[in-house]
Coordinates of C-alpha atoms in Angstrom, one line a residue:
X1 CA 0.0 0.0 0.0
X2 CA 1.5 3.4 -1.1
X3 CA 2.2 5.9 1.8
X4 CA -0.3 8.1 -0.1
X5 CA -3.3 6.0 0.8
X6 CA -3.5 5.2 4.4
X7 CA -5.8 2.6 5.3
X8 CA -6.8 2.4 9.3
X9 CA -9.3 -0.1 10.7
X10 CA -11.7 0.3 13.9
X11 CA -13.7 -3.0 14.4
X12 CA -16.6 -2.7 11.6
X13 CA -15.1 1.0 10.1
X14 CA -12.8 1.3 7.8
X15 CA -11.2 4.6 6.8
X16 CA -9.9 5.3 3.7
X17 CA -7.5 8.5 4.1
X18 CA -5.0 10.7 1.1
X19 CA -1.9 11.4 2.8
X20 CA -0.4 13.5 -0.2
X21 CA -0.2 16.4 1.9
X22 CA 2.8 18.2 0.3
X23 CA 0.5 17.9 -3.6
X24 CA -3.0 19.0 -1.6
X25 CA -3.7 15.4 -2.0
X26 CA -3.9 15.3 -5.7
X27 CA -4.6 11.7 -7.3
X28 CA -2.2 10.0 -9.3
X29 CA -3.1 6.4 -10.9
X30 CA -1.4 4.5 -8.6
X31 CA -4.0 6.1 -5.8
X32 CA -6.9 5.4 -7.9
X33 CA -5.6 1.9 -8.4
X34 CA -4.9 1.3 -4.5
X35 CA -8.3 3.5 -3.8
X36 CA -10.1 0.5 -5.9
X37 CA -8.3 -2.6 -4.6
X38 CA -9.5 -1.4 -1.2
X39 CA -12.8 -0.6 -2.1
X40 CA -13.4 -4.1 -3.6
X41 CA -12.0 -6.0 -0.6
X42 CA -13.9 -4.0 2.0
X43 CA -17.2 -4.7 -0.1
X44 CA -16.0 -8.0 -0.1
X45 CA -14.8 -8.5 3.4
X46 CA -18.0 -8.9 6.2
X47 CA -16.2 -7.7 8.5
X48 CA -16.2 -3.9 7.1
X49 CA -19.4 -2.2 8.0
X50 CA -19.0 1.1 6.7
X51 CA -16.4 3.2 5.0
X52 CA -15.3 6.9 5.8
X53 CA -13.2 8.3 3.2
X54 CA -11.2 11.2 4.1
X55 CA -8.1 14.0 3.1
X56 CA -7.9 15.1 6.8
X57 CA -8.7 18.2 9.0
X58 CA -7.2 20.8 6.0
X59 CA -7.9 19.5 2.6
X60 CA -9.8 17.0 1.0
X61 CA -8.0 16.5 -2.5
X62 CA -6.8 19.6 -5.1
X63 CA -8.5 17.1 -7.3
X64 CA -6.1 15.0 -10.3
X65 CA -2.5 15.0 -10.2
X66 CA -2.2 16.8 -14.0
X67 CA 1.5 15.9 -14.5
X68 CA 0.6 12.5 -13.9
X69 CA -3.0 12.9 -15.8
X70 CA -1.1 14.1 -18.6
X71 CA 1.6 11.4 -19.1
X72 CA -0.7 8.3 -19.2
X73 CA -4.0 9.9 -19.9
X74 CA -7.1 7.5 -19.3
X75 CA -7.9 5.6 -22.3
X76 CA -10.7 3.1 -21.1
X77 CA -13.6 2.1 -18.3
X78 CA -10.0 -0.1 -17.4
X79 CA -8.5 2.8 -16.5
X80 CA -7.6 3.4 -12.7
X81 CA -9.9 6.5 -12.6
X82 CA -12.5 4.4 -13.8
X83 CA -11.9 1.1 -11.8
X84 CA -12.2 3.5 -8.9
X85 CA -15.4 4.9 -10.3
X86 CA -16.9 1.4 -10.8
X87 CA -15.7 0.2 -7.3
X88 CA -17.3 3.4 -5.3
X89 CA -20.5 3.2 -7.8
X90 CA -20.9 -0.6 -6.8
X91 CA -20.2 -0.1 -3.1
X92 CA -22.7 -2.0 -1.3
X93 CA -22.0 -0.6 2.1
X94 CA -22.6 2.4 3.3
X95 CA -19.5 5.3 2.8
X96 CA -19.3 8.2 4.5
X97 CA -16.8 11.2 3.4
X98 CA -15.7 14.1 5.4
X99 CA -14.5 17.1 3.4
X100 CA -12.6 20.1 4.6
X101 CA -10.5 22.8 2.7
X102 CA -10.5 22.0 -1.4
X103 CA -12.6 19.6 -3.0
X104 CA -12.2 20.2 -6.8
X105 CA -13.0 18.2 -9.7
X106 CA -14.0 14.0 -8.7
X107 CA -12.8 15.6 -5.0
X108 CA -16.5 17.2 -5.6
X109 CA -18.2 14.3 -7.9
X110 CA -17.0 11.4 -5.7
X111 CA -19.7 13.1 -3.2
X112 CA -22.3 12.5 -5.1
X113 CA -22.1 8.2 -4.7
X114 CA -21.5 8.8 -1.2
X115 CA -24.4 8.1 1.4
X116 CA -23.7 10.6 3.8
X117 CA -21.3 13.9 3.4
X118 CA -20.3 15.9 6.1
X119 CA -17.9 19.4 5.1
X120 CA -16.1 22.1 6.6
X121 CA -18.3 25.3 6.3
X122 CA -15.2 27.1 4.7
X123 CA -14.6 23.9 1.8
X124 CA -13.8 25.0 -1.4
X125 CA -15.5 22.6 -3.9
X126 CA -15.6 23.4 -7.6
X127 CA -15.9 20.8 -10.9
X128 CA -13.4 23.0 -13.4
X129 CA -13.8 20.5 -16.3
X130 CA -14.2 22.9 -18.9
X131 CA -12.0 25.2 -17.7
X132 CA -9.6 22.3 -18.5
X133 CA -11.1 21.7 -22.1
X134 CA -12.8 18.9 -20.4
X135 CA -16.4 17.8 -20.0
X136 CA -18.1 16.5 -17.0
X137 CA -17.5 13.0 -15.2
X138 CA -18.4 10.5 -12.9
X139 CA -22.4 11.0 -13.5
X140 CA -22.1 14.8 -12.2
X141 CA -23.9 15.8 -15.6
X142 CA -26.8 14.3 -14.8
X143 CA -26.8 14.6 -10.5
X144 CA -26.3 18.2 -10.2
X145 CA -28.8 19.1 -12.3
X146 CA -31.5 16.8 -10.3
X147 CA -29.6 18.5 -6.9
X148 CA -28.9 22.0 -8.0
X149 CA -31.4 22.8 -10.6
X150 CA -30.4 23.6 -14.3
X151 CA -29.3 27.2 -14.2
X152 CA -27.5 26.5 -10.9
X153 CA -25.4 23.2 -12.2
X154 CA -24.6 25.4 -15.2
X155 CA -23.0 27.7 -13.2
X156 CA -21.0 24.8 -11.2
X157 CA -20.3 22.5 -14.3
X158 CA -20.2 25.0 -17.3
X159 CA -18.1 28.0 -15.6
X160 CA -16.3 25.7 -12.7
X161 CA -18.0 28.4 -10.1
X162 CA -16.5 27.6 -6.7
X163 CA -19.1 26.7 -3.8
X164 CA -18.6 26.6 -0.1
X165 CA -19.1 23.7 2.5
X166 CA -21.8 25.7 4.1
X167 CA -23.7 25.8 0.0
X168 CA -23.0 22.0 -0.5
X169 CA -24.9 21.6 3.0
X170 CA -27.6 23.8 1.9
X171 CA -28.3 22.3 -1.4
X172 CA -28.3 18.8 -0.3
X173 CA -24.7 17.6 -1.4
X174 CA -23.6 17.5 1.9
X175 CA -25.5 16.4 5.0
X176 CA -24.4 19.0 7.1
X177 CA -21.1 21.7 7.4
X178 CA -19.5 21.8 10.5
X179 CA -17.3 24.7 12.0
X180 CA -13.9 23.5 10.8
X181 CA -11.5 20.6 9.7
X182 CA -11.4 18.7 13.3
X183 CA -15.3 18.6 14.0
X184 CA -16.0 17.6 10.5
X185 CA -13.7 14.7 10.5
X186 CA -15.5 14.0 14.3
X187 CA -18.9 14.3 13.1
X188 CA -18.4 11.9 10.3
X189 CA -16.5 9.4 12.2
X190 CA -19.1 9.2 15.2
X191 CA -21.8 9.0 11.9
X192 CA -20.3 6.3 10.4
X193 CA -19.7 4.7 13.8
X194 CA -24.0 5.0 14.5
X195 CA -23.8 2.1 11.5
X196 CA -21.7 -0.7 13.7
X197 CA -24.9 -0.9 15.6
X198 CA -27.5 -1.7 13.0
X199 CA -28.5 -4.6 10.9
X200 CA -26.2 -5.0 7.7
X201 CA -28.1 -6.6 5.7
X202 CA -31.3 -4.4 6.4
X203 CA -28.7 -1.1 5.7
X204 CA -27.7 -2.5 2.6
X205 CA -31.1 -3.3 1.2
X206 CA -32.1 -0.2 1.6
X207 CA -29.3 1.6 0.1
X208 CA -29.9 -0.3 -2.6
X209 CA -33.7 0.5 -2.8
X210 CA -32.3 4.2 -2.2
X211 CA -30.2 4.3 -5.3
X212 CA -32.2 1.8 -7.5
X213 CA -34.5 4.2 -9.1
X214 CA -31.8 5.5 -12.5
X215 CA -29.4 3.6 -11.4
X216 CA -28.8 2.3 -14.7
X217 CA -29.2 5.7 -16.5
X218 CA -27.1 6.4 -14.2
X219 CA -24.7 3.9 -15.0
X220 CA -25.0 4.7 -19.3
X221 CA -24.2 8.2 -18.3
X222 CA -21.2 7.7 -16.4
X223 CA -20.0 5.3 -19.6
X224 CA -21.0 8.3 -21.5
X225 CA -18.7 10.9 -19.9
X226 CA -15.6 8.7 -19.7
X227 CA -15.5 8.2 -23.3
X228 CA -16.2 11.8 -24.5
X229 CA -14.0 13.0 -21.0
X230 CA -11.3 11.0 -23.3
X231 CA -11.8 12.0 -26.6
X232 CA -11.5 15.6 -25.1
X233 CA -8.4 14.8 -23.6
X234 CA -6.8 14.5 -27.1
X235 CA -8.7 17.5 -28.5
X236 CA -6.5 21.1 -29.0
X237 CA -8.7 22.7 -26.4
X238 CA -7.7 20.8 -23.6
X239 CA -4.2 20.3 -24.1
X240 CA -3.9 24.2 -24.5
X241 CA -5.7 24.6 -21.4
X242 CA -3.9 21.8 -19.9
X243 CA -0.7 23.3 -20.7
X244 CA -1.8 26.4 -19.7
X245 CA -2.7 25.1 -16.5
X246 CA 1.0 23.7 -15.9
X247 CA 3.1 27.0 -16.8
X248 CA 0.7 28.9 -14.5
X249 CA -1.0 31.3 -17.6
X250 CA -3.8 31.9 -19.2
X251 CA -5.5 29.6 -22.1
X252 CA -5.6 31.0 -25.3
X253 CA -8.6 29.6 -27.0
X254 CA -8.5 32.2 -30.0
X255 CA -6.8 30.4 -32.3
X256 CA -8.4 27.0 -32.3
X257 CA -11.6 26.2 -33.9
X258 CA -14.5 24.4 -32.6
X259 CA -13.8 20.9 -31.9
X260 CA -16.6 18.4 -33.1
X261 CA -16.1 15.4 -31.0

């Protein structure tokens, strides 16, 4: 297991922590990989109850590691991005996150598949995707809409507007936003903890009842995104705003046509 994933158990809870302090936790493929592995043994494993995914008491993740995004790029629902996606998507049991300080692009989506959220009130979320010449992933075309409202979402998705822990809590991302790092990480842990006590198999029926209804719209969609989220990869719009993004500028859009993908 790398050092960037730290994996801690506490009878039935597990919690799944980044420890990439130094890079504001940004995801390379070898966490997505390690991410997955763990998901798929703890869904596996009947000992594991719940799962609390965490960044700690200052950030949550800055989001994907772009150096490392950029030299293998995704290519496939094989990818480690995606077998992370598929493993959290699947989850049986119930996962709990607690968020504090930046959240930005699947630091923000990854919310969305999780059963109960708990934030700092002062979190930075945002979903820059096409700020990045990207397009939205991991079903957050279709969720935020159905959570935000159209005009809202547009604001979130299209123009990568920032929102605060106390607006996730308010518009139903989040559960509830709590005064800082510390308490957050506290409130989720004595949440997840309420789950040791309850029947499994009754908590995992009805999660499954709960997310059943579009669940494979749901599903198409997030197929969908990965292969266009792709394509764009390759297309001259990201890679300038990609490369703009790494010497610390400005894109310049002007000169490149519109890309029919």
């Amino acid at each position: 297991m790398s050092e960037h994933i730290l994996v801690e158990r506490e009878g039935g809870l597990l919690t799944l922590r980044l420890n990439r302090a130094d890079k504001k936790n940004a995801l390379t493929r070898a966490m997505y990989s390690q991410m997955a592995e763990v998901l798929d043994a703890a869904n596996a494993d009947r000992s594991v109850r719940v799962v609390l995914i965490t960044g700690g008491p200052e950030c949550f993740t800055s989001g994907n590691d772009v150096a490392d995004f950029l030299q293998a790029p995704p290519t496939g629902m094989d990818s480690p991005v995606f077998q992370f996606m598929r493993a959290l998507f699947d989850f049986e049991k119930p996962v709990v996150a607690a968020v504090a300080g930046p959240a930005v692009g699947i630091g923000t989506t990854l919310l969305l598949h999780c059963d109960l959220v708990y934030v700092s009130r002062d979190a930075k979320l945002r979903t820059p995707f096409v700020n990045l010449g990207l397009c939205p992933e991991f079903g957050s075309s279709l969720l935020l809409p159905q959570l935000l409202g159209p005009a809202r979402a547009a604001e979130v998705l299209l123009l990568g507007e920032t929102f605060t822990g106390a607006q996730a809590a308010e518009w139903g991302i989040a559960g509830a936003a709590l005064e800082d790092g510390p308490s957050t990480l506290a409130k989720a842990r004595e949440m997840a903890l309420r789950f040791l006590d309850l029947a499994p198999s009754a908590v995992a029926d009805s999660k499954r009842l709960m997310r059943a209804p579009g669940r494979e719209q749901l599903r198409k969609v997030i197929e969908e995104e990965g292969a266009l989220f792709g394509q764009r990869l390759r297309s001259p719009e990201a890679i300038e705003a990609l490369s703009a993004f790494m010497q610390r500028r400005k894109p310049d859009f002007s000169k490149i046509g519109r890309a029919h993908v």
